[in-house]
PDB file of C-alpha atoms and ligand atoms in Angstrom:
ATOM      1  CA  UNK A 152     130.564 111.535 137.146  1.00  0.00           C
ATOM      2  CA  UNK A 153     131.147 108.565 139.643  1.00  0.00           C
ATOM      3  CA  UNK A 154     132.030 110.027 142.712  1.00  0.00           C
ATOM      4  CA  UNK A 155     133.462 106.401 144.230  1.00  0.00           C
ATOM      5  CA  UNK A 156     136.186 104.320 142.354  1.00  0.00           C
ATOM      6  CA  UNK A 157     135.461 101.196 143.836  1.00  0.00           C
ATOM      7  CA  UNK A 158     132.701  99.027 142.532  1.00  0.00           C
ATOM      8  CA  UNK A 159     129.230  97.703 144.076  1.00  0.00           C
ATOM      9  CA  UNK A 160     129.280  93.886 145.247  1.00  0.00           C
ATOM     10  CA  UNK A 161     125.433  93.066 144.341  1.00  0.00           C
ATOM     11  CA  UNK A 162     123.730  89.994 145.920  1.00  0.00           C
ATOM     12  CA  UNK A 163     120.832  88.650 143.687  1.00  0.00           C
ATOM     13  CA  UNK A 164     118.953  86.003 145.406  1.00  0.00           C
ATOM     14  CA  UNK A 165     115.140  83.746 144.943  1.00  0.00           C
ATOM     15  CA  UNK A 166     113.234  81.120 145.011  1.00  0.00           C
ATOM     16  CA  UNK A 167     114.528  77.924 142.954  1.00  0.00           C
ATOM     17  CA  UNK A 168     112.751  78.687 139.596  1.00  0.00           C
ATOM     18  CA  UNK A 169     111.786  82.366 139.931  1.00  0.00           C
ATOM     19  CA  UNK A 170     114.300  83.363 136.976  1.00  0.00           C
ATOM     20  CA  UNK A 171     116.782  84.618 138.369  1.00  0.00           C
ATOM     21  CA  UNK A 172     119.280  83.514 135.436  1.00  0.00           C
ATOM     22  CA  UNK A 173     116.751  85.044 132.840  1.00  0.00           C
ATOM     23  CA  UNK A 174     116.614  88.724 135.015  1.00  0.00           C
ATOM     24  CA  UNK A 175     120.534  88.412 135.356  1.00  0.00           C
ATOM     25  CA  UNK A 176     120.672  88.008 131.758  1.00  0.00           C
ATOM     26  CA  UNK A 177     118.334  90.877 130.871  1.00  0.00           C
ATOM     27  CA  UNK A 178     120.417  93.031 133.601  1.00  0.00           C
ATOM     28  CA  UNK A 179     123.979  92.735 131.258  1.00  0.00           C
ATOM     29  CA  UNK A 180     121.652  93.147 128.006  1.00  0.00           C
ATOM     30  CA  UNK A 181     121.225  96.671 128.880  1.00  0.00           C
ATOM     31  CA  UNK A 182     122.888  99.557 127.672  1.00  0.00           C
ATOM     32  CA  UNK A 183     125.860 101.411 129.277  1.00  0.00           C
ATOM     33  CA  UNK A 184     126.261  99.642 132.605  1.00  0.00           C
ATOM     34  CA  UNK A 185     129.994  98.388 133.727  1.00  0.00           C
ATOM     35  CA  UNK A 186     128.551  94.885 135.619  1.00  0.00           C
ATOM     36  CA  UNK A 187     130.071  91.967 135.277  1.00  0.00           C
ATOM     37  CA  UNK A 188     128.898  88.494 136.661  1.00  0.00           C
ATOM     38  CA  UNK A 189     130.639  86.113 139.377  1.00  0.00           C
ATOM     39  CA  UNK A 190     130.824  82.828 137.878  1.00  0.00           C
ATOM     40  CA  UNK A 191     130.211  80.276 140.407  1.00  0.00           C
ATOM     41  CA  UNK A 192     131.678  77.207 141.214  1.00  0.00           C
ATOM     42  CA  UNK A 193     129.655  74.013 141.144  1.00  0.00           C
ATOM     43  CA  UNK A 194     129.713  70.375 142.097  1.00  0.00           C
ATOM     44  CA  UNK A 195     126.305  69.571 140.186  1.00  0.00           C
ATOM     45  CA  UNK A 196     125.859  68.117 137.025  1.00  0.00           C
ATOM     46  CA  UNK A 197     125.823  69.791 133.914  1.00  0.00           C
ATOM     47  CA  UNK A 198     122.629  71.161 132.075  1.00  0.00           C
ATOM     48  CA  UNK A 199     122.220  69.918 128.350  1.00  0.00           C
ATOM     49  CA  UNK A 200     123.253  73.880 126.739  1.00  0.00           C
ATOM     50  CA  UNK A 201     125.544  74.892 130.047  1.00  0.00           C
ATOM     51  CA  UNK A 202     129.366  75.686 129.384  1.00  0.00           C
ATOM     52  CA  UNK A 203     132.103  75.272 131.570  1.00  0.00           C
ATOM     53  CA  UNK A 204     133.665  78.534 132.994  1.00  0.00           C
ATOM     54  CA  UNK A 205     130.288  80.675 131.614  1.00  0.00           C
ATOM     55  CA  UNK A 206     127.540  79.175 133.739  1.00  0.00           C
ATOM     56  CA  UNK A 207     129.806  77.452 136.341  1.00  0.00           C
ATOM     57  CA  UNK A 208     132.804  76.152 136.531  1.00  0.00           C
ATOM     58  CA  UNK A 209     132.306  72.642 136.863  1.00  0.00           C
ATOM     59  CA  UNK A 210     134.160  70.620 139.531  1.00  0.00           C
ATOM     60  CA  UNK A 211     134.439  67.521 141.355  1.00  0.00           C
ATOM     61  CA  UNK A 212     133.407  67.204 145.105  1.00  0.00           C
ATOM     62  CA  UNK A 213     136.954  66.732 146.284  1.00  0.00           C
ATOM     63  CA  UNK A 214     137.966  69.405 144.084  1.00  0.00           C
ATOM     64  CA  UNK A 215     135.548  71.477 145.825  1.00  0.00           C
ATOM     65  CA  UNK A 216     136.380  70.521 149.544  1.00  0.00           C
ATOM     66  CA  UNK A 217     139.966  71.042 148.746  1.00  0.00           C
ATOM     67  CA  UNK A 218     139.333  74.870 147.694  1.00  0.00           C
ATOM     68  CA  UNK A 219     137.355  75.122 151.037  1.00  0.00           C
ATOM     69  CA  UNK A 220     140.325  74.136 153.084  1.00  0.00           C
ATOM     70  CA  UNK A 221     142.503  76.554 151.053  1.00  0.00           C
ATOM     71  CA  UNK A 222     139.947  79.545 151.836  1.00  0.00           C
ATOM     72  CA  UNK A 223     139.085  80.582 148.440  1.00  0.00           C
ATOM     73  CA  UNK A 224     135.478  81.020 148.316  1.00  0.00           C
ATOM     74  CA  UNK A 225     133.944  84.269 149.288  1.00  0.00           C
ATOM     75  CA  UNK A 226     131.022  81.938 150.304  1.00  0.00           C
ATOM     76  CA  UNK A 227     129.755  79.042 149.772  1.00  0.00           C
ATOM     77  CA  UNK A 228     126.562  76.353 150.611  1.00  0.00           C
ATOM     78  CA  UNK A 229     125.063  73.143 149.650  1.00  0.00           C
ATOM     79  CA  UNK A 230     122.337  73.020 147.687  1.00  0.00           C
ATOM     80  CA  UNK A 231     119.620  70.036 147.083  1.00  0.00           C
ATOM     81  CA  UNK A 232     122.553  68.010 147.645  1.00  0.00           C
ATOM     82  CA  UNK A 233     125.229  69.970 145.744  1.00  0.00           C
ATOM     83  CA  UNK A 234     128.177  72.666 146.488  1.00  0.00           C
ATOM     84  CA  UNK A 235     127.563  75.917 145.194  1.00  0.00           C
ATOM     85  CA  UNK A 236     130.390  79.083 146.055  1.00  0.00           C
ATOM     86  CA  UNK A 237     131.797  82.256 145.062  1.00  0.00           C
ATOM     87  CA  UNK A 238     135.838  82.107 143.739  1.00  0.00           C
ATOM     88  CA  UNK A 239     137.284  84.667 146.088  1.00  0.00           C
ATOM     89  CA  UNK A 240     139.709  86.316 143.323  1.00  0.00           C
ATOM     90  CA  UNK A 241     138.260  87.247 140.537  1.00  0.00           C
ATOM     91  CA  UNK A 242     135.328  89.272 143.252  1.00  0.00           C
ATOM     92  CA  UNK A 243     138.048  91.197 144.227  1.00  0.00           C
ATOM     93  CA  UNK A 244     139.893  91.489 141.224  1.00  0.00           C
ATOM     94  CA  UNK A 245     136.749  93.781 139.566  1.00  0.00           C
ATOM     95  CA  UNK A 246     136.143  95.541 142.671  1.00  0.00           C
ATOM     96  CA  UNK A 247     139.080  96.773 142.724  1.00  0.00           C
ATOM     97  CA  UNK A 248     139.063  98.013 138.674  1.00  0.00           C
ATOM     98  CA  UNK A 249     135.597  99.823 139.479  1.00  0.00           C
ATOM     99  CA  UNK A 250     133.483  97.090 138.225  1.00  0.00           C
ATOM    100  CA  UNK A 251     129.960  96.002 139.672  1.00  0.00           C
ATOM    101  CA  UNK A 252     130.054  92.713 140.399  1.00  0.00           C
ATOM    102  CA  UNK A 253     127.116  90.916 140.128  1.00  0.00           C
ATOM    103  CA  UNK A 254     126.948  87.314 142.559  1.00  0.00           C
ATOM    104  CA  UNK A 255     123.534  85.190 142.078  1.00  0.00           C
ATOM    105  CA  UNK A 256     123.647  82.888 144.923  1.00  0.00           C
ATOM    106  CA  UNK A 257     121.082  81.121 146.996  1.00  0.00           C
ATOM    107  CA  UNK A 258     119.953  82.757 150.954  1.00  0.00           C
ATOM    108  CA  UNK A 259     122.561  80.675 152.598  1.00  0.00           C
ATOM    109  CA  UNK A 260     125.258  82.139 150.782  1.00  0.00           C
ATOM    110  CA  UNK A 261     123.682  85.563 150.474  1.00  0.00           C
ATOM    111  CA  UNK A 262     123.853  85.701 154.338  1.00  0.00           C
ATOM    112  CA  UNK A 263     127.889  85.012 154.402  1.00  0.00           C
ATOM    113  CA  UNK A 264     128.459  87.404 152.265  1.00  0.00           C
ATOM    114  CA  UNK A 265     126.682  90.100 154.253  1.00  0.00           C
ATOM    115  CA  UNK A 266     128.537  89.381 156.985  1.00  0.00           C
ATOM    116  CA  UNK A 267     131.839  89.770 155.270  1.00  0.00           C
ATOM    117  CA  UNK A 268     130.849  92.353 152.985  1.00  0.00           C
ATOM    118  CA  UNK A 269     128.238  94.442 155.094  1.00  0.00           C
ATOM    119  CA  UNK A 270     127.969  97.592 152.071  1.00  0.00           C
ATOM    120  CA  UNK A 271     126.709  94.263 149.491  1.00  0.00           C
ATOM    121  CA  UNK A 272     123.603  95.209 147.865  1.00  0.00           C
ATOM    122  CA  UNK A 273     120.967  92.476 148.744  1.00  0.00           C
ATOM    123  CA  UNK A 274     118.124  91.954 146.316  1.00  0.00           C
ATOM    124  CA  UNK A 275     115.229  89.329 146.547  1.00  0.00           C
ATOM    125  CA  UNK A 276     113.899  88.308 143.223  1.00  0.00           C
ATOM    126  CA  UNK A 277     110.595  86.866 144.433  1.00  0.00           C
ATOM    127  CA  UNK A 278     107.512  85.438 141.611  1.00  0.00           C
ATOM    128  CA  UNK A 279     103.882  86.770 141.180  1.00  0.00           C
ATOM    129  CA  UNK A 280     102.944  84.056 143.144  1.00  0.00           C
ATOM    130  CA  UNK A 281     103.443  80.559 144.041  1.00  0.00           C
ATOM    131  CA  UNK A 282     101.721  78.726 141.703  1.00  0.00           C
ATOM    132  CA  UNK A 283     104.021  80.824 138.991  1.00  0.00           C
ATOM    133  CA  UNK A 284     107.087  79.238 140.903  1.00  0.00           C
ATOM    134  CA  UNK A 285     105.589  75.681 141.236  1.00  0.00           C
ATOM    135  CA  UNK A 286     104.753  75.268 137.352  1.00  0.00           C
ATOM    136  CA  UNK A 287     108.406  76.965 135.969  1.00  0.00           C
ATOM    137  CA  UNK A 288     110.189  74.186 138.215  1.00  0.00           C
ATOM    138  CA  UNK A 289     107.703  71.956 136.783  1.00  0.00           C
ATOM    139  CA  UNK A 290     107.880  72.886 133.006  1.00  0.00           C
ATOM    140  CA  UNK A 291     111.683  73.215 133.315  1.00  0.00           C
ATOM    141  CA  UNK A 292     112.138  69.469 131.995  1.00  0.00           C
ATOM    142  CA  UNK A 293     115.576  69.262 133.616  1.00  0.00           C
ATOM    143  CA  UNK A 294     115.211  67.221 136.533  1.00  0.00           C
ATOM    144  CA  UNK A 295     114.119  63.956 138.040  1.00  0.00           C
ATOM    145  CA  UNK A 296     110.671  64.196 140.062  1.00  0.00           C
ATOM    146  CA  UNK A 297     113.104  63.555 143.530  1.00  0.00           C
ATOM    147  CA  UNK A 298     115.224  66.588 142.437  1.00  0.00           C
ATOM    148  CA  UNK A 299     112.205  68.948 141.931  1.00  0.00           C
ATOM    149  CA  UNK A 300     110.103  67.746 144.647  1.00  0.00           C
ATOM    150  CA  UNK A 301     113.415  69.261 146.819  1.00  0.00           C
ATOM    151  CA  UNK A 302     113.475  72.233 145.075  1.00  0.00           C
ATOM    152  CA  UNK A 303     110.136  72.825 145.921  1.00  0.00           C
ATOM    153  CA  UNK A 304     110.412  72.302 149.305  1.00  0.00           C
ATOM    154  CA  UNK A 305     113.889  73.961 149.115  1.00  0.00           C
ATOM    155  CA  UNK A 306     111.911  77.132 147.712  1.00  0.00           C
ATOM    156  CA  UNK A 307     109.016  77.354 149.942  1.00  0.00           C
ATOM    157  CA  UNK A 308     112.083  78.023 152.720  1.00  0.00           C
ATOM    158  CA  UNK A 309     113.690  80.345 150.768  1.00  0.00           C
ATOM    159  CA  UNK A 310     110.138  82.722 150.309  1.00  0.00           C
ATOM    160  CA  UNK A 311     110.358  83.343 153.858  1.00  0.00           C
ATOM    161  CA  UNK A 312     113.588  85.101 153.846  1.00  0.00           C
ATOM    162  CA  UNK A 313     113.011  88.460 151.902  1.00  0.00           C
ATOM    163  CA  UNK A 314     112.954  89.932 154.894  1.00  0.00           C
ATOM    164  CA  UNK A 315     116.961  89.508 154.973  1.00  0.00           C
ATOM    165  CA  UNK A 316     117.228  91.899 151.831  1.00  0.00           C
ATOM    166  CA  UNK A 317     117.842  95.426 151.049  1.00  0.00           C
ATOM    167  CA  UNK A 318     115.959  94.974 148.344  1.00  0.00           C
ATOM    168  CA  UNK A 319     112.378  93.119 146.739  1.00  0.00           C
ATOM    169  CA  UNK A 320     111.710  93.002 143.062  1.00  0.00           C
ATOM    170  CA  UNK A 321     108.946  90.581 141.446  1.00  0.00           C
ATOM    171  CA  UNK A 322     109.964  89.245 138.907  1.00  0.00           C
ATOM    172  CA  UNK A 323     106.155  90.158 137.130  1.00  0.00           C
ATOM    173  CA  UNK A 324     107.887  90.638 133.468  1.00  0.00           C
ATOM    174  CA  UNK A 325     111.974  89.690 132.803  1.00  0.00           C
ATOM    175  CA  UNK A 326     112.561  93.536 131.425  1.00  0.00           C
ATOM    176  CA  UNK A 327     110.791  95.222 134.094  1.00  0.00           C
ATOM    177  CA  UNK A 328     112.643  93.327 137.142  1.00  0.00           C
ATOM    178  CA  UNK A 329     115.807  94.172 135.076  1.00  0.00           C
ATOM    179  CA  UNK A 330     115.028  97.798 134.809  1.00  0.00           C
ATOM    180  CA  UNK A 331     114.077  97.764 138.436  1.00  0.00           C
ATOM    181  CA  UNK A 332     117.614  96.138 139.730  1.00  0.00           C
ATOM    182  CA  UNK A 333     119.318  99.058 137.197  1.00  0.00           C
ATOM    183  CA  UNK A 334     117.574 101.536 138.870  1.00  0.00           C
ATOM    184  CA  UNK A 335     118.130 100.430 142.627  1.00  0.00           C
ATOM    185  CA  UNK A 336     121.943 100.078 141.612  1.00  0.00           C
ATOM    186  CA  UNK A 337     122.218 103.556 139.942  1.00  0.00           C
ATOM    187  CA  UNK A 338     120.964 104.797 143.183  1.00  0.00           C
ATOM    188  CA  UNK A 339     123.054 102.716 145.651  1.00  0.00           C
ATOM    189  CA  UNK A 340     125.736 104.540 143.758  1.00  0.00           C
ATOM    190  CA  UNK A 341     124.756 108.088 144.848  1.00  0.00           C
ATOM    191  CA  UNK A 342     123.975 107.442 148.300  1.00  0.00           C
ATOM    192  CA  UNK A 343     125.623 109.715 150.232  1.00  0.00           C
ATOM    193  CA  UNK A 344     127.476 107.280 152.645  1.00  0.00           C
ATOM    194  CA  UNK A 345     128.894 105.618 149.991  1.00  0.00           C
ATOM    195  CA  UNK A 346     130.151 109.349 148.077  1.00  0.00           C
ATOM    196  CA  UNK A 347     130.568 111.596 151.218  1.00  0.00           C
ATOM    197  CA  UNK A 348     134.337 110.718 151.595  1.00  0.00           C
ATOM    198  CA  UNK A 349     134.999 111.286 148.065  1.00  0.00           C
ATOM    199  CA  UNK A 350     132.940 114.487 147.495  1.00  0.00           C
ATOM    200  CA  UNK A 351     134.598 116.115 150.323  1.00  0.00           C
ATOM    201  CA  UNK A 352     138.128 115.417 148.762  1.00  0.00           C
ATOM    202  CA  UNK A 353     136.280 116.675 145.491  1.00  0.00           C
ATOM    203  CA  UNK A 354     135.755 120.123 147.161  1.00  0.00           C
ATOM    204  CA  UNK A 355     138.727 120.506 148.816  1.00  0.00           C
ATOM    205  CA  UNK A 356     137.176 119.877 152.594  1.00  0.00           C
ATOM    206  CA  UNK A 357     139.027 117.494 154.785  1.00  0.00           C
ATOM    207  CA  UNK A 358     136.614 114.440 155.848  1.00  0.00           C
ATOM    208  CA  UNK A 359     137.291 115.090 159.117  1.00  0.00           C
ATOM    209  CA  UNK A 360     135.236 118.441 159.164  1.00  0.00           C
ATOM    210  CA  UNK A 361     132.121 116.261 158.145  1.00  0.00           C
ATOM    211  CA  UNK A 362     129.181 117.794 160.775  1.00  0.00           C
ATOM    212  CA  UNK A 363     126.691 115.075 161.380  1.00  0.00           C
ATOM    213  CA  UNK A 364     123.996 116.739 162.707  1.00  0.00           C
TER     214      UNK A 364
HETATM  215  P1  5GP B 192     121.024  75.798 139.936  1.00  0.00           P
HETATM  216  O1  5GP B 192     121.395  74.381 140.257  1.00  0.00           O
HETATM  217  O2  5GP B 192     119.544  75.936 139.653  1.00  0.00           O
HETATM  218  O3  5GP B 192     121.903  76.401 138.858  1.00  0.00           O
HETATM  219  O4  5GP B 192     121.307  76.652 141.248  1.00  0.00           O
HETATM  220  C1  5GP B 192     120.751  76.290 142.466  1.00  0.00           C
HETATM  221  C2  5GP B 192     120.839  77.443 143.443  1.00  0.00           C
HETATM  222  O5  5GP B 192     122.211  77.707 143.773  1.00  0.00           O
HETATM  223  C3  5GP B 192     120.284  78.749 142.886  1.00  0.00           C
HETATM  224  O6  5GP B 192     119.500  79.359 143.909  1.00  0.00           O
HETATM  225  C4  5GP B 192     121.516  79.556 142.595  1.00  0.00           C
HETATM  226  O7  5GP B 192     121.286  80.958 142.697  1.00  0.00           O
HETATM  227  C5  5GP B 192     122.431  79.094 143.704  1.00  0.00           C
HETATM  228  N1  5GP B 192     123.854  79.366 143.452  1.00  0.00           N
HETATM  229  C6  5GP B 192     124.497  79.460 142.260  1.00  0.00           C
HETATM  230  N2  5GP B 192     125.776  79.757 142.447  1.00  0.00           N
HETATM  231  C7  5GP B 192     125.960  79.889 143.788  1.00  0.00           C
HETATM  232  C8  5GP B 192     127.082  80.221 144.627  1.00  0.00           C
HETATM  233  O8  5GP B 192     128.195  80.478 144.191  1.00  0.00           O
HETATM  234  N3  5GP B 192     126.863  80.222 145.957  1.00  0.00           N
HETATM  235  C9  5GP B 192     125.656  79.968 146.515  1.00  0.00           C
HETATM  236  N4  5GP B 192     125.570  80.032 147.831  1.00  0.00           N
HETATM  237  N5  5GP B 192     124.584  79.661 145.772  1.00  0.00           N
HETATM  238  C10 5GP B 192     124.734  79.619 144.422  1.00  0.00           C
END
């Protein structure tokens, strides 16, 4: 039994290249778990094997700046020369129904929606090392030398900010990590300043007869 209706906002962030995507993916492969992902919105181009409206939606620039001015992203940042945010709505939208909702976003972005959302569960996905990180951004095949020369650089930043998360899991094996994040959200779930309110109404008590010792 869930003892609070509303669901967790979860903040998965890392490194450029630490597979983050393939975690995420192993994450809503598992049994029994009511997550759902925040597509993001994107000005980049598109990867050969990436679909519109199920790895990003897709935009133009001006597109983009125009949904800035109207206020709908939860958060949003540039990224090696691109816009990446979070549609507003549809976050919302699954909170509200009881659904974890699951936002992979770079630090930037991670750190806006702290500060809006200060209950967010933050999570660092960080590698086994750097080397690990260096060759997978490498290997990857996708981009120009320019591009991953910046995401390198881009990366080495983003290593330094763990310290701005709940939350550090190394991404060592895909299934592991995966199990990991199900675990630290399972628990989230229970803690008691997230139930308290909700128990008490359980049992009868008023919450204003909470003692705090
Ligand atoms: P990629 O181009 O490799 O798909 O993504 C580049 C970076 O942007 C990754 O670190 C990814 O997590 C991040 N990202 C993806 N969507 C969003 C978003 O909506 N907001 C922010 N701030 N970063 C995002």
């Amino acid at each position: 039994m869930k003892l609070n209706d509303r669901g967790l906002l979860i903040v998965i962030s890392g490194p450029s290249g630490v597979g983050k995507g393939t975690v995420r993916r192993a994450l809503f492969n598992m049994p029994k778990h009511n997550l759902t992902y925040s597509v993001s919105m994107t000005t980049r181009d598109m990867r050969p094997g990436e679909v519109d409206g199920v790895d990003y939606y897709f935009v133009k620039k001006e597109e983009f700046a125009q949904k800035i001015k109207e206020g709908k992203f939860l958060e949003y940042a540039e990224f090696v020369g691109n816009y990446y945010g979070t549609p507003l709505d549809k976050v919302n939208e699954q909170l509200d129904k009881g659904n974890e909702v699951v936002l992979e976003i770079e630090v930037e972005g991670a750190q806006q929606v702290k500060n809006k959302v200060p209950d967010c569960v933050m999570i660092f996905i960080a590698p086994p090392g750097k080397q690990a990180l260096y060759d997978r951004l490498r290997n990857r095949g996708t981009e120009s030398e320019e591009v991953i020369q910046q995401r390198i650089e881009k990366a080495n930043r983003e290593f330094q900010k763990a310290y701005l998360y709940d939350y550090i899991v190394v991404n060592d094996d895909v299934n592991n990590a995966a199990d990991r994040i199900m675990a630290i959200i399972r628990a989230e779930h229970a803690k008691t300043e997230r139930s308290i309110h909700a128990y008490m109404e359980m049992i009868g008590e008023n919450n204003n007869s909470i003692d705090k010792p």
